[in-house]
Amino acid sequence: MTRTDCTAHALHEALIKKEVSSKELVKAFYDRIDAVDGKTKAYLKLLKESALTQADAADQRIACGDAGPLTGIPIALKDNLCLEGVQTSCASKILEGFISPYDATVVSHLKSAGAVFLGKTNLDEFAMGSSNENSAFAATKNPWDLACVPGGSSGGSAAAVAASEAVFSLGSDTGGSIRQPASFCGVVGLKPTYGRVSRYGLVAFASSLDQIGPLTHDVRDAATVLNVISGHDGMDSTSADLAVPDMTESLSSKLTGLRIGIPKEYFIEGIDAEVSTAIEKAIAHYRALGAEIKEISLPHTDYAVATYYILATAEASSNLARYDGVRYGHRTANPKDLLEMYMQSRSEGFGPEVKRRIMIGTHVLSSGYYDAYYKKGQQVRTLIKQDFDTAFESVDYILTPTAPTAAFRSGEKTDDPLQMYLSDIFTISVNLAGLPALSMPCGFTKNGLPIGCQLIARPFDEAGLLKTAYSFEQAHDFHERRPQVV
Ligand code: GLN
């Protein structure tokens, strides 16, 4: 393994033993980015100058014996997270030229920890999409097969880690945007419990569903990053005022008395045979460890995608109303009056998928339709949450595929929004219920594409979730494989 292929915990060891400096690491990562990013297109923006300054500061900390686990580690940020003084584009033309006036809380935490920001990664415009094909600037490719999509919307963040262009990255997950690309790119992706991580400085898509989380090479790194970014924040009233346990502490302790639920509604027609086989093997792993495997029912699963596309679009239509040409980014040239300025700025600035979502969201909130759609959606959301509450009375974790298929080919679903929406069928309910969930690599297709397994936990049980995932990961070598990007 070269340095750029390593995990944060391996590089931390190398840094504190002075086998390598953060500055050398940063240079190695930019060399790697120069070599492969023309193919993967994981990054929208590189931050070479500030990264080298941050690396120098990290090297000084290391020299003083003051290094934490992320000090000097080169990382990437999804370009819907604010980094002070740097453009946040959300992969949208409407934010062109918008410079973040402050750091997101997760960014402040990572800065204090001494991490080094290599750049901002590509995404579907405003995090709306499952393939990265909705970015206004570039389509990120899957490092395992450049003809395939990396998933979305955190596709740039997942591809950057998979292709060894960053040690880890942050993404955001509203309906699966961390877990589905993690699954497609063969990395670990964690969506924390709603409220575990502050959303301050994350550009809002659907505020009641959005969470920030890590994409990493392995489970230990996910635990380490979560330790750093979690916690209550006065700037986000929905962040939970709860103690954050050390997520790494019990990783390697033995699993005992484990009960894992397999929801029968998730093993549906349309799920790829190779995905089913890999998931069966993951279930067999836990059974062999002595876990009790139980079939469970989440009876409202069928309504999850429809519910999500009502509630997420409703919230998006409201959140995106602020992009009106007045305060942020793009403003149309020479409008004849104020109304035209609003309309033209938005028409020119937003791409087709964002416009589709704003129109759906505005419709479901409009008088006459509010009760039929939005209110009904909220009621069904409660039923979906109750399904999980009931299930968690008899099991500790729920195991499912992360997505029904491995990565699909670029262009395959672009003409059919409904097909695209269905690729998140297994991840969306978790956001509606506010639960923590993780995707980890659990196999490969015969064509060499990664397959992801999703584990879902009770609210705020990320520590147990990570420990359960770790036991599978350590018994396999999927997390050690790296794609040949050619
Ligand atoms: N793919 C889903 C969507 O298009 C989820 C996106 C996300 O989690 N940000 O809305």
PDB file of N, CA, C and O in Angstrom, residues 35 148 172 234 302 315 322 326 330 383 387 413 459:
ATOM      1  N   ALA A  35      -2.714  12.800 -10.915  1.00  0.00           N
ATOM      2  CA  ALA A  35      -2.660  11.596 -11.758  1.00  0.00           C
ATOM      3  C   ALA A  35      -4.048  11.054 -12.100  1.00  0.00           C
ATOM      4  O   ALA A  35      -4.251  10.549 -13.201  1.00  0.00           O
ATOM      5  N   CYS A 148     -19.142   3.815 -14.938  1.00  0.00           N
ATOM      6  CA  CYS A 148     -20.256   3.779 -13.986  1.00  0.00           C
ATOM      7  C   CYS A 148     -20.293   5.034 -13.121  1.00  0.00           C
ATOM      8  O   CYS A 148     -19.285   5.728 -12.959  1.00  0.00           O
ATOM      9  N   SER A 172     -23.020  14.585   3.074  1.00  0.00           N
ATOM     10  CA  SER A 172     -24.286  14.824   3.768  1.00  0.00           C
ATOM     11  C   SER A 172     -25.283  13.805   3.246  1.00  0.00           C
ATOM     12  O   SER A 172     -25.150  13.323   2.116  1.00  0.00           O
ATOM     13  N   GLY A 234     -24.728  25.236  19.899  1.00  0.00           N
ATOM     14  CA  GLY A 234     -25.706  26.302  20.095  1.00  0.00           C
ATOM     15  C   GLY A 234     -26.178  26.913  18.787  1.00  0.00           C
ATOM     16  O   GLY A 234     -27.237  27.555  18.733  1.00  0.00           O
ATOM     17  N   ASP A 302     -43.145   0.341   1.809  1.00  0.00           N
ATOM     18  CA  ASP A 302     -43.600   0.666   0.455  1.00  0.00           C
ATOM     19  C   ASP A 302     -43.889   2.147   0.256  1.00  0.00           C
ATOM     20  O   ASP A 302     -43.881   2.638  -0.875  1.00  0.00           O
ATOM     21  N   GLU A 315     -39.622  20.746   1.875  1.00  0.00           N
ATOM     22  CA  GLU A 315     -38.603  21.491   2.631  1.00  0.00           C
ATOM     23  C   GLU A 315     -37.625  22.179   1.684  1.00  0.00           C
ATOM     24  O   GLU A 315     -37.187  23.306   1.926  1.00  0.00           O
ATOM     25  N   ARG A 322     -34.422  31.194  -0.844  1.00  0.00           N
ATOM     26  CA  ARG A 322     -33.476  32.287  -0.548  1.00  0.00           C
ATOM     27  C   ARG A 322     -32.577  32.628  -1.739  1.00  0.00           C
ATOM     28  O   ARG A 322     -31.952  33.674  -1.762  1.00  0.00           O
ATOM     29  N   VAL A 326     -30.704  38.156  -4.953  1.00  0.00           N
ATOM     30  CA  VAL A 326     -30.457  39.334  -4.120  1.00  0.00           C
ATOM     31  C   VAL A 326     -29.211  39.133  -3.260  1.00  0.00           C
ATOM     32  O   VAL A 326     -28.272  39.928  -3.312  1.00  0.00           O
ATOM     33  N   HIS A 330     -25.501  33.978  -8.178  1.00  0.00           N
ATOM     34  CA  HIS A 330     -25.858  34.463  -9.505  1.00  0.00           C
ATOM     35  C   HIS A 330     -27.030  35.461  -9.516  1.00  0.00           C
ATOM     36  O   HIS A 330     -28.046  35.245  -8.870  1.00  0.00           O
ATOM     37  N   LEU A 383     -45.687   6.795  10.930  1.00  0.00           N
ATOM     38  CA  LEU A 383     -45.895   5.343  10.868  1.00  0.00           C
ATOM     39  C   LEU A 383     -44.581   4.612  10.565  1.00  0.00           C
ATOM     40  O   LEU A 383     -44.296   3.557  11.137  1.00  0.00           O
ATOM     41  N   ASP A 387     -42.704   1.841  12.876  1.00  0.00           N
ATOM     42  CA  ASP A 387     -42.267   0.506  12.425  1.00  0.00           C
ATOM     43  C   ASP A 387     -40.904   0.179  13.032  1.00  0.00           C
ATOM     44  O   ASP A 387     -40.662  -0.934  13.507  1.00  0.00           O
ATOM     45  N   LYS A 413     -29.901   5.984 -16.064  1.00  0.00           N
ATOM     46  CA  LYS A 413     -31.173   6.361 -15.439  1.00  0.00           C
ATOM     47  C   LYS A 413     -31.489   7.851 -15.583  1.00  0.00           C
ATOM     48  O   LYS A 413     -32.446   8.334 -14.975  1.00  0.00           O
ATOM     49  N   PRO A 459     -31.686   5.152  17.819  1.00  0.00           N
ATOM     50  CA  PRO A 459     -31.142   6.505  17.893  1.00  0.00           C
ATOM     51  C   PRO A 459     -29.958   6.579  18.871  1.00  0.00           C
ATOM     52  O   PRO A 459     -30.006   6.005  19.957  1.00  0.00           O
TER      53      PRO A 459
END
